[in-house]
Coordinates of C-alpha atoms (C1' of nucleotides) in Angstrom, one line a residue:
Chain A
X1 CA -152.1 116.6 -80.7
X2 CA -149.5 117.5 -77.6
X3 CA -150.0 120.8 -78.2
X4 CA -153.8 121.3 -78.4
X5 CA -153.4 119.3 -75.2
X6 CA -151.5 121.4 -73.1
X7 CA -153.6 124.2 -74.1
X8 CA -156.6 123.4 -72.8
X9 CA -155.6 122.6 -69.3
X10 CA -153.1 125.4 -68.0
X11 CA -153.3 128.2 -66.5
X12 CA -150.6 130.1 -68.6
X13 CA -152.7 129.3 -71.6
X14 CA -155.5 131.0 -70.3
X15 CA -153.1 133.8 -72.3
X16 CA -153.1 131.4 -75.6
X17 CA -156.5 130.7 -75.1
X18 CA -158.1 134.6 -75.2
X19 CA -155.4 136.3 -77.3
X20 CA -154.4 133.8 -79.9
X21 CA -156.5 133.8 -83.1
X22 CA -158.2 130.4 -83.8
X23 CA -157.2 130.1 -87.1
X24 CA -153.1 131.1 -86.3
X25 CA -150.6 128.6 -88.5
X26 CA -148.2 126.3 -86.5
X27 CA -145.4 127.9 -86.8
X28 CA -146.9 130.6 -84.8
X29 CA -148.1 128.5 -82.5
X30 CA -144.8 127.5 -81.8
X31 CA -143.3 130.7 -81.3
X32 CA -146.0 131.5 -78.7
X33 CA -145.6 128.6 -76.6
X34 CA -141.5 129.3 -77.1
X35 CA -141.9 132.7 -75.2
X36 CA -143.4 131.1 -72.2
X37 CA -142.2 128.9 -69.5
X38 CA -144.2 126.8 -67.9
X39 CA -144.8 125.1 -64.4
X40 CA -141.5 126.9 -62.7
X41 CA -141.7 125.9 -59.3
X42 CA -140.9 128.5 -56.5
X43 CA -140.3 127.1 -52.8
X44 CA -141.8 128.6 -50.1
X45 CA -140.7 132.1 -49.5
X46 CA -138.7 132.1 -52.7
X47 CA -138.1 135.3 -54.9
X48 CA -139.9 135.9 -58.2
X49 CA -137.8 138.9 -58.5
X50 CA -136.0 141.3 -56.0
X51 CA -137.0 145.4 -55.9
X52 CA -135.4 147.5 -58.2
X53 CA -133.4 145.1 -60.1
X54 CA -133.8 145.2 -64.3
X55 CA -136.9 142.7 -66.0
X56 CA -138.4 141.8 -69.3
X57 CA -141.1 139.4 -67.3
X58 CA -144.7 138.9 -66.5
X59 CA -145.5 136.3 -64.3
X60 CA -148.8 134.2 -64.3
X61 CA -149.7 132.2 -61.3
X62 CA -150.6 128.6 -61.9
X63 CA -151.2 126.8 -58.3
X64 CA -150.3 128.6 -55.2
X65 CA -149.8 131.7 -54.2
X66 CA -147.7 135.0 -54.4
X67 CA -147.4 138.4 -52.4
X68 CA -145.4 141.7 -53.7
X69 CA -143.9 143.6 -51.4
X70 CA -142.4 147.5 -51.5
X71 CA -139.3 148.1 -49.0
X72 CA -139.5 152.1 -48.7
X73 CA -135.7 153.6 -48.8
X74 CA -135.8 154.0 -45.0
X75 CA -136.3 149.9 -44.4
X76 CA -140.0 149.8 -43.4
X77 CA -141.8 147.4 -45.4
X78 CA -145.3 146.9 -47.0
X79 CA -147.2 143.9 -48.3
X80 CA -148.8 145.8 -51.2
X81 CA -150.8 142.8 -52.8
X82 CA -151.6 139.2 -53.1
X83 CA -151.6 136.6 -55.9
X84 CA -153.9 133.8 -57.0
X85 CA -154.2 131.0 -59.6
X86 CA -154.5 132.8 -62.8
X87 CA -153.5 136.1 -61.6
X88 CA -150.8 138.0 -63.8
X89 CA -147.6 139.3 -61.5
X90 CA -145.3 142.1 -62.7
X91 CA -147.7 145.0 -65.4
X92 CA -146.8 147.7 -63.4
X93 CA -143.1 147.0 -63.9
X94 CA -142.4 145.7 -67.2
X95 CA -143.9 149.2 -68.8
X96 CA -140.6 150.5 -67.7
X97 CA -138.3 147.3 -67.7
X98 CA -137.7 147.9 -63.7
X99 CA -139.4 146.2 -60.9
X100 CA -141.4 148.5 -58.3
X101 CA -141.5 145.7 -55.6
X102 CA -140.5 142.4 -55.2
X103 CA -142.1 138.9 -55.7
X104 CA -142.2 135.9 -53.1
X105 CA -143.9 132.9 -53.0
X106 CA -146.5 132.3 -49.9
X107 CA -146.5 128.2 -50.4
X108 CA -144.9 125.5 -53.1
X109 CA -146.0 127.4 -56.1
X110 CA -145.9 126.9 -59.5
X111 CA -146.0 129.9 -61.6
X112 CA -145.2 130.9 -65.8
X113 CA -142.7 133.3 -66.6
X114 CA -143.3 135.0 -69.8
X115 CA -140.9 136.9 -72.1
X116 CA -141.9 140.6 -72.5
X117 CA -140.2 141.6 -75.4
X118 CA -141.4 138.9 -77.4
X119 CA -145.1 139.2 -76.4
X120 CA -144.6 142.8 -77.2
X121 CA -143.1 141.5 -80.8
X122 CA -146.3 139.2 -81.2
X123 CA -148.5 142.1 -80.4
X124 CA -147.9 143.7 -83.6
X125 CA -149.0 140.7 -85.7
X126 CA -151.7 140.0 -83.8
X127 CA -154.4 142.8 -82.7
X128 CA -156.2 141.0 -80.5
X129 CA -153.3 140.3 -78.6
X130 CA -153.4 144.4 -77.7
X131 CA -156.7 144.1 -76.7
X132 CA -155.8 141.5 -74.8
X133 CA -153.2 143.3 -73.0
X134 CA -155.2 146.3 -72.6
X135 CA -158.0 144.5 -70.7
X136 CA -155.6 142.8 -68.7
X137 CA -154.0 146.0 -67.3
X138 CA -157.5 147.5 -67.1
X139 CA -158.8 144.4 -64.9
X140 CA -155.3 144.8 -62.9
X141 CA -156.0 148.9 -62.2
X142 CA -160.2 147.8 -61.2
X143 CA -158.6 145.8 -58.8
X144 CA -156.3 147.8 -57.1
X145 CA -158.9 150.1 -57.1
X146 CA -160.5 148.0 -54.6
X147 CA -158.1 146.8 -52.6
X148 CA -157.2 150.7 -51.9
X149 CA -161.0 150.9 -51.3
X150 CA -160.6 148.4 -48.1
X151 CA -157.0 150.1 -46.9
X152 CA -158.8 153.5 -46.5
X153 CA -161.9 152.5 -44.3
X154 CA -161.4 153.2 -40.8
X155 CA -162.0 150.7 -38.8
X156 CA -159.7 147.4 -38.1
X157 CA -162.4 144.7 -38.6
X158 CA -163.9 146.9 -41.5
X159 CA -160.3 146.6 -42.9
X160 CA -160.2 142.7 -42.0
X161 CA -164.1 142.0 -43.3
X162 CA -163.9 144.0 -46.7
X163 CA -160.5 141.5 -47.4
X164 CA -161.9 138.4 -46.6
X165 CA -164.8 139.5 -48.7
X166 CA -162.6 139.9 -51.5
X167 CA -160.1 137.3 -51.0
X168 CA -163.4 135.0 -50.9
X169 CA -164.0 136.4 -54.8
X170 CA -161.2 135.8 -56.1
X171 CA -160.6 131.9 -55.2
X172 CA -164.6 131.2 -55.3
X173 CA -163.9 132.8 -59.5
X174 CA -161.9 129.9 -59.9
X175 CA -163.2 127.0 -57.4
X176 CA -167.0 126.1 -56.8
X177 CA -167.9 128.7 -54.6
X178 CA -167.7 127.1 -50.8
X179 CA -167.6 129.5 -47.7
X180 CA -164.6 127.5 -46.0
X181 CA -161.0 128.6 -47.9
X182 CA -157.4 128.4 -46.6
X183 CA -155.3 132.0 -46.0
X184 CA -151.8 131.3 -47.4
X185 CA -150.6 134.4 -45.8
X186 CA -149.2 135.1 -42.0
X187 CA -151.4 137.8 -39.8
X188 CA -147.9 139.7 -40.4
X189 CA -148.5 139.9 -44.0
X190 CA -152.5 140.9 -44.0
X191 CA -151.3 143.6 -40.7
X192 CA -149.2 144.9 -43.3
X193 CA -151.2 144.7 -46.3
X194 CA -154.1 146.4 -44.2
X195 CA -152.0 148.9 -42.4
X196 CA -152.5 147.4 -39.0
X197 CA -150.4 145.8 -36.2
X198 CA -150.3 142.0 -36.2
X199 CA -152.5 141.6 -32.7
X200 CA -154.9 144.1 -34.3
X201 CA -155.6 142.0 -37.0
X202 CA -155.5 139.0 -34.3
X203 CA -158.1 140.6 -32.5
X204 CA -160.2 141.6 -35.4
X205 CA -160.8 138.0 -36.2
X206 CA -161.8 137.3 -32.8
X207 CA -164.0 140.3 -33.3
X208 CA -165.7 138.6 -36.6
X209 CA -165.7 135.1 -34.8
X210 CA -167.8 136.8 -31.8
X211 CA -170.4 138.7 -33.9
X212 CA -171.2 135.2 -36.2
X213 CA -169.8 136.1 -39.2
X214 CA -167.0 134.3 -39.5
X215 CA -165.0 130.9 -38.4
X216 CA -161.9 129.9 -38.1
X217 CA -159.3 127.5 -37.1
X218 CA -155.7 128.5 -37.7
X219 CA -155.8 130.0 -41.6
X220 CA -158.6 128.3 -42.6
X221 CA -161.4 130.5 -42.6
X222 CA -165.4 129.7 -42.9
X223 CA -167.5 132.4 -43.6
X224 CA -170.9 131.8 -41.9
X225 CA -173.3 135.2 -42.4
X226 CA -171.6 136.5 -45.8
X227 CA -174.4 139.4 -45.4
X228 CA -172.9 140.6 -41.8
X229 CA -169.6 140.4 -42.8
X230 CA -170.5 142.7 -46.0
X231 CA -172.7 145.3 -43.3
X232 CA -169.4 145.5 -41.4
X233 CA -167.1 146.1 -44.2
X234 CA -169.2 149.0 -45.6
X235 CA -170.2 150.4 -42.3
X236 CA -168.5 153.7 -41.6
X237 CA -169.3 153.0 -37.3
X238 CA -166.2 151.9 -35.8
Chain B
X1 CA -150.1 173.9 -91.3
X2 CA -152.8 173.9 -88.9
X3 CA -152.7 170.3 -88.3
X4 CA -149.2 170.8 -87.2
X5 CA -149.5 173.9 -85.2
X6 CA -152.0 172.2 -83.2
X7 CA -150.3 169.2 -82.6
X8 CA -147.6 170.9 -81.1
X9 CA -149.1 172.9 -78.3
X10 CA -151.9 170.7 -76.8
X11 CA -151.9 168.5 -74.0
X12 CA -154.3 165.6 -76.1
X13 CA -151.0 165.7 -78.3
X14 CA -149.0 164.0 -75.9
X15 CA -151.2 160.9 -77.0
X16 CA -150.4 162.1 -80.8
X17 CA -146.7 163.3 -80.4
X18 CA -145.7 160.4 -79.1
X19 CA -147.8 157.2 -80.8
X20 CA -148.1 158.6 -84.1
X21 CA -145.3 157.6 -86.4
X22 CA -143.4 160.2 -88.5
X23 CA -144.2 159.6 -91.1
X24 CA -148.2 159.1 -91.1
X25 CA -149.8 160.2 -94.0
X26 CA -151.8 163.1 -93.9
X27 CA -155.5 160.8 -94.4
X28 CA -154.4 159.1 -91.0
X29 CA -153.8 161.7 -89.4
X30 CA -157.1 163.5 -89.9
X31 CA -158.8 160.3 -88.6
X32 CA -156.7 160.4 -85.4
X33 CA -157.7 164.1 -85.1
X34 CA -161.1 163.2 -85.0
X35 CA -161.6 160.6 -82.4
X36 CA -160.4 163.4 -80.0
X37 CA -162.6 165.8 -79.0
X38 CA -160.4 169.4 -77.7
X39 CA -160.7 171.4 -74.7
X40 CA -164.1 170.6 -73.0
X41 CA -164.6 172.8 -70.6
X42 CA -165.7 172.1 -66.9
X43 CA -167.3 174.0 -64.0
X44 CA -166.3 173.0 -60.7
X45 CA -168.1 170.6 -59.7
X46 CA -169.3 169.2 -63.2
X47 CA -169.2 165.4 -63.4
X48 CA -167.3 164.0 -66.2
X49 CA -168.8 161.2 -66.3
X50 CA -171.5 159.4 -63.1
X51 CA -170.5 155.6 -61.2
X52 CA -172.2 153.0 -62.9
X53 CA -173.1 154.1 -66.2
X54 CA -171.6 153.1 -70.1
X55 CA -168.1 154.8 -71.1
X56 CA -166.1 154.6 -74.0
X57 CA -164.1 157.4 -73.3
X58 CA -160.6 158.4 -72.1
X59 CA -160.2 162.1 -71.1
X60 CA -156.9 164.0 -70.5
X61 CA -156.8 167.1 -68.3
X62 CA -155.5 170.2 -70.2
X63 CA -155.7 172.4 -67.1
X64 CA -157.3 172.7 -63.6
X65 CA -158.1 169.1 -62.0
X66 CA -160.2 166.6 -61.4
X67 CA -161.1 164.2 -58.4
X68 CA -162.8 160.3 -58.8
X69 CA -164.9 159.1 -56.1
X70 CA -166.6 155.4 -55.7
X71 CA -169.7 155.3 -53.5
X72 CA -170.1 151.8 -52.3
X73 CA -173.5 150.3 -52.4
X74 CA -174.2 151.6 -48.9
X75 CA -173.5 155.0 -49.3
X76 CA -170.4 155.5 -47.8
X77 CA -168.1 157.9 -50.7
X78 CA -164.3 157.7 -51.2
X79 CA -162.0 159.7 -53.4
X80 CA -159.9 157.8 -55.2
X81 CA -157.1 160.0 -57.0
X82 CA -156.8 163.8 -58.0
X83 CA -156.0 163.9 -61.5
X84 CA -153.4 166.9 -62.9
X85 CA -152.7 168.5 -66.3
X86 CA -151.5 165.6 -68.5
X87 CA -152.7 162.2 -66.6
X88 CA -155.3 160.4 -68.2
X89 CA -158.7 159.5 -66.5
X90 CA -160.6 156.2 -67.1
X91 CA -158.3 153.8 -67.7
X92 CA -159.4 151.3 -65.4
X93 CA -163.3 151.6 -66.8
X94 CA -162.7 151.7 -70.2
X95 CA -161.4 148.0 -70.4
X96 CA -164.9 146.8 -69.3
X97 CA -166.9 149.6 -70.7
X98 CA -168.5 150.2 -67.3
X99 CA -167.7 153.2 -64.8
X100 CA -166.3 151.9 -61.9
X101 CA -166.5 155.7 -60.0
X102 CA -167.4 159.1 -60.8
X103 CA -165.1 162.2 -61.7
X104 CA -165.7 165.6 -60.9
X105 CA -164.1 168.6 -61.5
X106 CA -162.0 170.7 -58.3
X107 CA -161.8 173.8 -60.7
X108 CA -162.9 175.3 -63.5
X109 CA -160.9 173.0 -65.8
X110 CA -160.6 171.9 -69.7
X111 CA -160.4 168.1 -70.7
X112 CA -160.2 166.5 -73.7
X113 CA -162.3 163.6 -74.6
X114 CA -160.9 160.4 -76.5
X115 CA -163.6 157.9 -78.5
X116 CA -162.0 154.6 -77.3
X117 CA -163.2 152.4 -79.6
X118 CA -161.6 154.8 -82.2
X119 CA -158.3 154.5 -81.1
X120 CA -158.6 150.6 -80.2
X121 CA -159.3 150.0 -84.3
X122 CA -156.1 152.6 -84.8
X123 CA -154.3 150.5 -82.8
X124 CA -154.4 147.8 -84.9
X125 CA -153.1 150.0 -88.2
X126 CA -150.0 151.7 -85.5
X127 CA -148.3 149.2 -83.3
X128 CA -146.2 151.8 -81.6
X129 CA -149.4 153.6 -80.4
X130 CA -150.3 149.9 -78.2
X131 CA -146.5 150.3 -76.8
X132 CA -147.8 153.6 -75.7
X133 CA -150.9 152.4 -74.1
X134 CA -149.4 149.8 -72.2
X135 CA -146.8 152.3 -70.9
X136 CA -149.4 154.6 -69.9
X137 CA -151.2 151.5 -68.0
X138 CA -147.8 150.8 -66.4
X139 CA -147.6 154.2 -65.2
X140 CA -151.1 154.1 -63.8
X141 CA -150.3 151.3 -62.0
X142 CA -147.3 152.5 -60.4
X143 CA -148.7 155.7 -59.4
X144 CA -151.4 154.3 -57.7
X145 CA -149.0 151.5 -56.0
X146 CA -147.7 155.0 -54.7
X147 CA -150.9 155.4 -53.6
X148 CA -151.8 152.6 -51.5
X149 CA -148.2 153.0 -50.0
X150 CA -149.4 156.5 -48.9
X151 CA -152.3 155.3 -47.6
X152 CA -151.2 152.3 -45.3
X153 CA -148.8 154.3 -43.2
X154 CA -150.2 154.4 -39.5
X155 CA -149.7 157.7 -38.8
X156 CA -152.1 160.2 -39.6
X157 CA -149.4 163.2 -40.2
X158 CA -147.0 160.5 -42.0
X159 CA -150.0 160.3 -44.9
X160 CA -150.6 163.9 -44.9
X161 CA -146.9 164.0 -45.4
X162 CA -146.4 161.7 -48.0
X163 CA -149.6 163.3 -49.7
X164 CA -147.9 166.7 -50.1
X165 CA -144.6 165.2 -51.1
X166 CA -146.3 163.3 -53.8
X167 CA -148.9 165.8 -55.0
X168 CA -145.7 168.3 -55.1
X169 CA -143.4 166.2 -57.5
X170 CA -146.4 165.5 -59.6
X171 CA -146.9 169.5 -60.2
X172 CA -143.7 170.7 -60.5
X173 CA -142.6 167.6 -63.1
X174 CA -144.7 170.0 -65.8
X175 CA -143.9 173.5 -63.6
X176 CA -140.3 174.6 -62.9
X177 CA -139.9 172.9 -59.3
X178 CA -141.0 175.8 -56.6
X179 CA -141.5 175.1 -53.3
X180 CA -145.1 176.3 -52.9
X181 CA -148.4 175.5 -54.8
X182 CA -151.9 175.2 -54.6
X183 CA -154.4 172.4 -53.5
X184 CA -157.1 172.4 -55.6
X185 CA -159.4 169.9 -53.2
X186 CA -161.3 170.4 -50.1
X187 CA -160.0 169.4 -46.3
X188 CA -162.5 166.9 -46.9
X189 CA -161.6 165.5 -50.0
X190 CA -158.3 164.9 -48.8
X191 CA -159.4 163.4 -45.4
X192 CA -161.9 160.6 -47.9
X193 CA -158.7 160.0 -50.1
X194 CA -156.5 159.3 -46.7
X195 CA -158.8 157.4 -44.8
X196 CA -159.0 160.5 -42.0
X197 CA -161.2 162.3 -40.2
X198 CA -161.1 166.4 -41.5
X199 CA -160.5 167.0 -38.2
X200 CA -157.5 165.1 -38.1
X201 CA -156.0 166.3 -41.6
X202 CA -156.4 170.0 -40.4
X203 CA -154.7 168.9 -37.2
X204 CA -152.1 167.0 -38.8
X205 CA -151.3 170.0 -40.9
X206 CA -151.0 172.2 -37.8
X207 CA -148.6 169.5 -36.6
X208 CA -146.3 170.0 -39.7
X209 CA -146.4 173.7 -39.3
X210 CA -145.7 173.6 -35.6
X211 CA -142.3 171.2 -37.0
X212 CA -141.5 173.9 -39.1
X213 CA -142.0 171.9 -42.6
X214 CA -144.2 173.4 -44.3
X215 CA -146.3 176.4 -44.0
X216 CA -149.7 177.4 -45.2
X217 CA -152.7 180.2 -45.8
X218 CA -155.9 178.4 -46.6
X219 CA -154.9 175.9 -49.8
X220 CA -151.8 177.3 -50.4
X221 CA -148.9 175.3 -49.2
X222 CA -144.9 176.2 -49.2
X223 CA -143.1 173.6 -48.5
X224 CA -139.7 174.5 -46.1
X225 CA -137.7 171.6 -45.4
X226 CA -138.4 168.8 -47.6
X227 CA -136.0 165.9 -45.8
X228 CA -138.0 166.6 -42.4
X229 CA -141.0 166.5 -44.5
X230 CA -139.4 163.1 -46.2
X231 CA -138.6 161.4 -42.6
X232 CA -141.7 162.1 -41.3
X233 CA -143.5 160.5 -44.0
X234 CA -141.0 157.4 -43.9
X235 CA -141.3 157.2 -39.7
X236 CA -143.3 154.2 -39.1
X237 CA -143.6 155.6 -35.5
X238 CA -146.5 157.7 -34.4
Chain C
dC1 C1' -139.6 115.9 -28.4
dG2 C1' -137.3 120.5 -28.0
dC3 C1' -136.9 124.4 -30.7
dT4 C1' -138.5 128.4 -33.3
dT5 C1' -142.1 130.9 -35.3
dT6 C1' -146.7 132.3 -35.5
dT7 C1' -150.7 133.7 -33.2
dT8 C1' -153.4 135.1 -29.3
dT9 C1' -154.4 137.6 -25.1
dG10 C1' -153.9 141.3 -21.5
dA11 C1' -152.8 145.9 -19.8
dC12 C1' -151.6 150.4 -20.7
dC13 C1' -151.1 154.5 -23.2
dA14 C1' -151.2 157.5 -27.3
dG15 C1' -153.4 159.0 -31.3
dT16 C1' -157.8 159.5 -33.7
dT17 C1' -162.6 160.0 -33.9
dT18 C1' -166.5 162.2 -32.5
dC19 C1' -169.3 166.0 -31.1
dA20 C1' -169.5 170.7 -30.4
dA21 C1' -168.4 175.4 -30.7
dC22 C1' -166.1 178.9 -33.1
dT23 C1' -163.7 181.7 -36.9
dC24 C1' -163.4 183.2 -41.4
dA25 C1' -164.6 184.2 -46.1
dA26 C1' -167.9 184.5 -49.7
dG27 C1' -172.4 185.1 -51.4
dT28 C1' -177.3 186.7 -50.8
dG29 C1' -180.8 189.9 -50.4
dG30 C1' -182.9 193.5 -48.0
Chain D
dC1 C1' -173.9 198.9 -47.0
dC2 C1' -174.9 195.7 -43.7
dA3 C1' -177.3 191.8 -41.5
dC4 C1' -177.8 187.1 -42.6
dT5 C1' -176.7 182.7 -44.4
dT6 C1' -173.8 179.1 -45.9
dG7 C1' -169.7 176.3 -46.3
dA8 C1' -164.9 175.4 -45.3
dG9 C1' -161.7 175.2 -41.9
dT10 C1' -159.9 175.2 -37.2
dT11 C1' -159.8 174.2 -32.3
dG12 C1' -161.2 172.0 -27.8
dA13 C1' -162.7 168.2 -24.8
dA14 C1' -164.2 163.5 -24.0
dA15 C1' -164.6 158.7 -25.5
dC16 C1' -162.6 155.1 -27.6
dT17 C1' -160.0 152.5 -31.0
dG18 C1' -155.9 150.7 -32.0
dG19 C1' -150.7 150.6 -31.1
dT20 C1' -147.1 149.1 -28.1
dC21 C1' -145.0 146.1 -24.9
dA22 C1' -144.9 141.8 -22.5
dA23 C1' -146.1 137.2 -22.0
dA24 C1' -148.5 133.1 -22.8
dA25 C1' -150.5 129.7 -26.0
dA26 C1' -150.5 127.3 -30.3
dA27 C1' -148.5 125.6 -34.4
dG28 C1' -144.6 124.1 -37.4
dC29 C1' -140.4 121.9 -38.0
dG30 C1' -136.2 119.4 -37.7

DNA sequence: CGCTTTTTTGACCAGTTTCAACTCAAGTGG
DNA sequence: CCACTTGAGTTGAAACTGGTCAAAAAAGCG
């Protein structure tokens, strides 16, 4: 069966897979897949969405990568997060049908753009599909709890350690955890992100490079002493 | 009707006011009634609930306020977000059913205590009341976007600045809008949430007394000119 | 292979941290 | 009632981190 197929093997249906009960009829089915579109693919640098513009749209990453960024009313801009395989774009602005920030792609992406309004609908036949939601947005406010954790400590290769460390968790949840990964991002967008100027971030990975806990060649990072990169995040030294 | 009277005046009613339907019969109601728990009150200083420890609950501040700190694994302790009259604490713990920081009181203050697992079955039985969660996830999520925006400016008066601005428009959406108010937290409590030494938040507010924006005895702050206030915020220069 | 963009490095200066001393207000107990 | 203690907040001086500007090196890209 086509269906059961495509199920098991994408990302979007991750959603299916957790939210939809086992024993739902096929004409359910149907509707569930209708409300999500698969595989779109974004170019490098292309929009998901622009700030402030009207949207009915969540957006789960399937390969690739995504960063949001908030352009304050005086021009200044600010990389406020990244997005991985599996991650879900756009829960803080569908609540209120607006967009907070906007979307681009980091690399050739392929992402699933899901109908709001209809997954709303669907939540009132199905239950579980609430609880569903609700741990989604839960899992989406833990994390933001952390990366604000990493923007507030002090020092620049505290900033730099604590978000390798976590970028590091998020791909290695997904992939068989190996120390080496590739940064899709520009320094620009993690001196951003962090609150940091670009060479500052430059130097802070010369920093990490010099003390043994990292390596590095362009944006492919290694991690070597995982435990020394962790003392450095937490310590509140400069 | 007591039911009625109560339902009318308390700041747990939001929750009720707005997710209940109409026309809920009077059996339903009670139930809903129950799974809240009125009007705890708190010393300052009284943990509502410790890091690390089993939750099922969702509290809303009635009055005073409330603060929630992480302390990471090597002892270093951050404040997270203040939390004021009406915004709900322990959204992002309750998902998992784990604490992911502690709250603590600022004030003496009065909360009120919701059984989560109570009003996850009532979701099932009242659709509308899941549209209301997810909005109040949404909101979360945008207010602590805010946050993190605060946060990673570079300048140490810029995030005092934007920290007034904010805390000011999230007071005087329930107050009529006056110009002065009252911090409930410590110089040091703000420092931890801003990533500052105390030093440098009490000189930073000198600095925006010296400018002639605001003015201030102890905790008390007027705010005089809220555009300077605004562009020094928004400056990305020092 | 030239071109642009990204990244790194150096030097200098400004802003922040750190350490220390001091003020002020509140609470304690004699 | 007053000395004493305690904690919060402020201020000053010195050290140092990180920002800024400038320029070179490296990497992408047509």
């Amino acid at each position: 069966m086509q269906k059961n197929k495509a199920a098991s093997n994408c990302v979007e249906c991750v959603l299916a897979k957790q939210c939809v009960p086992s024993g739902m009829p096929a004409n359910k089915l149907f509707r569930f897949e209708n409300i999500v579109q698969t595989n779109i693919p974004y170019k490098m640098g292309e929009a998901l969405f622009q700030q402030h513009t009207e949207t009915s749209f969540l957006y789960v990453v399937k390969t690739g990568s995504f960063k949001t960024k908030m352009i304050s009313p005086h021009g200044t801009e600010h990389v406020h997060n990244f997005f991985l395989p599996g991650e879900v774009i756009g829960l803080d602005s569908v609540g209120l049908g607006m967009t907070l920030n906007s979307a681009d792609a980091l690399e050739a992406s392929l992402a699933c753009k899901i109908d709001y309004p209809s997954l709303r609908m669907l939540r009132k036949e199905f239950p579980t599909l609430s609880d569903f939601s609700v741990k989604l947005y839960s899992t989406a406010l833990a994390s933001m709890s952390r990366v604000q954790n990493i923007i507030s400590l002090q020092s620049a290769s505290s900033r730099l350690a604590a978000f390798l460390i976590l970028y590091h968790s998020r791909i290695s949840s997904s992939n068989l955890q190996s120390s080496s990964f590739q940064l899709p991002m520009t320094r620009q967008d993690i001196a951003s992100h962090l609150g940091l100027a670009v060479e500052t971030v430059s130097r802070s990975f010369s920093k990490l490079i010099d003390t043994g806990c990292i390596n590095k060649d362009g944006r492919k990072i290694q991690i070597l002493e995982l435990k020394k990169l962790e003392q450095l995040a937490n310590s509140s030294a400069r």
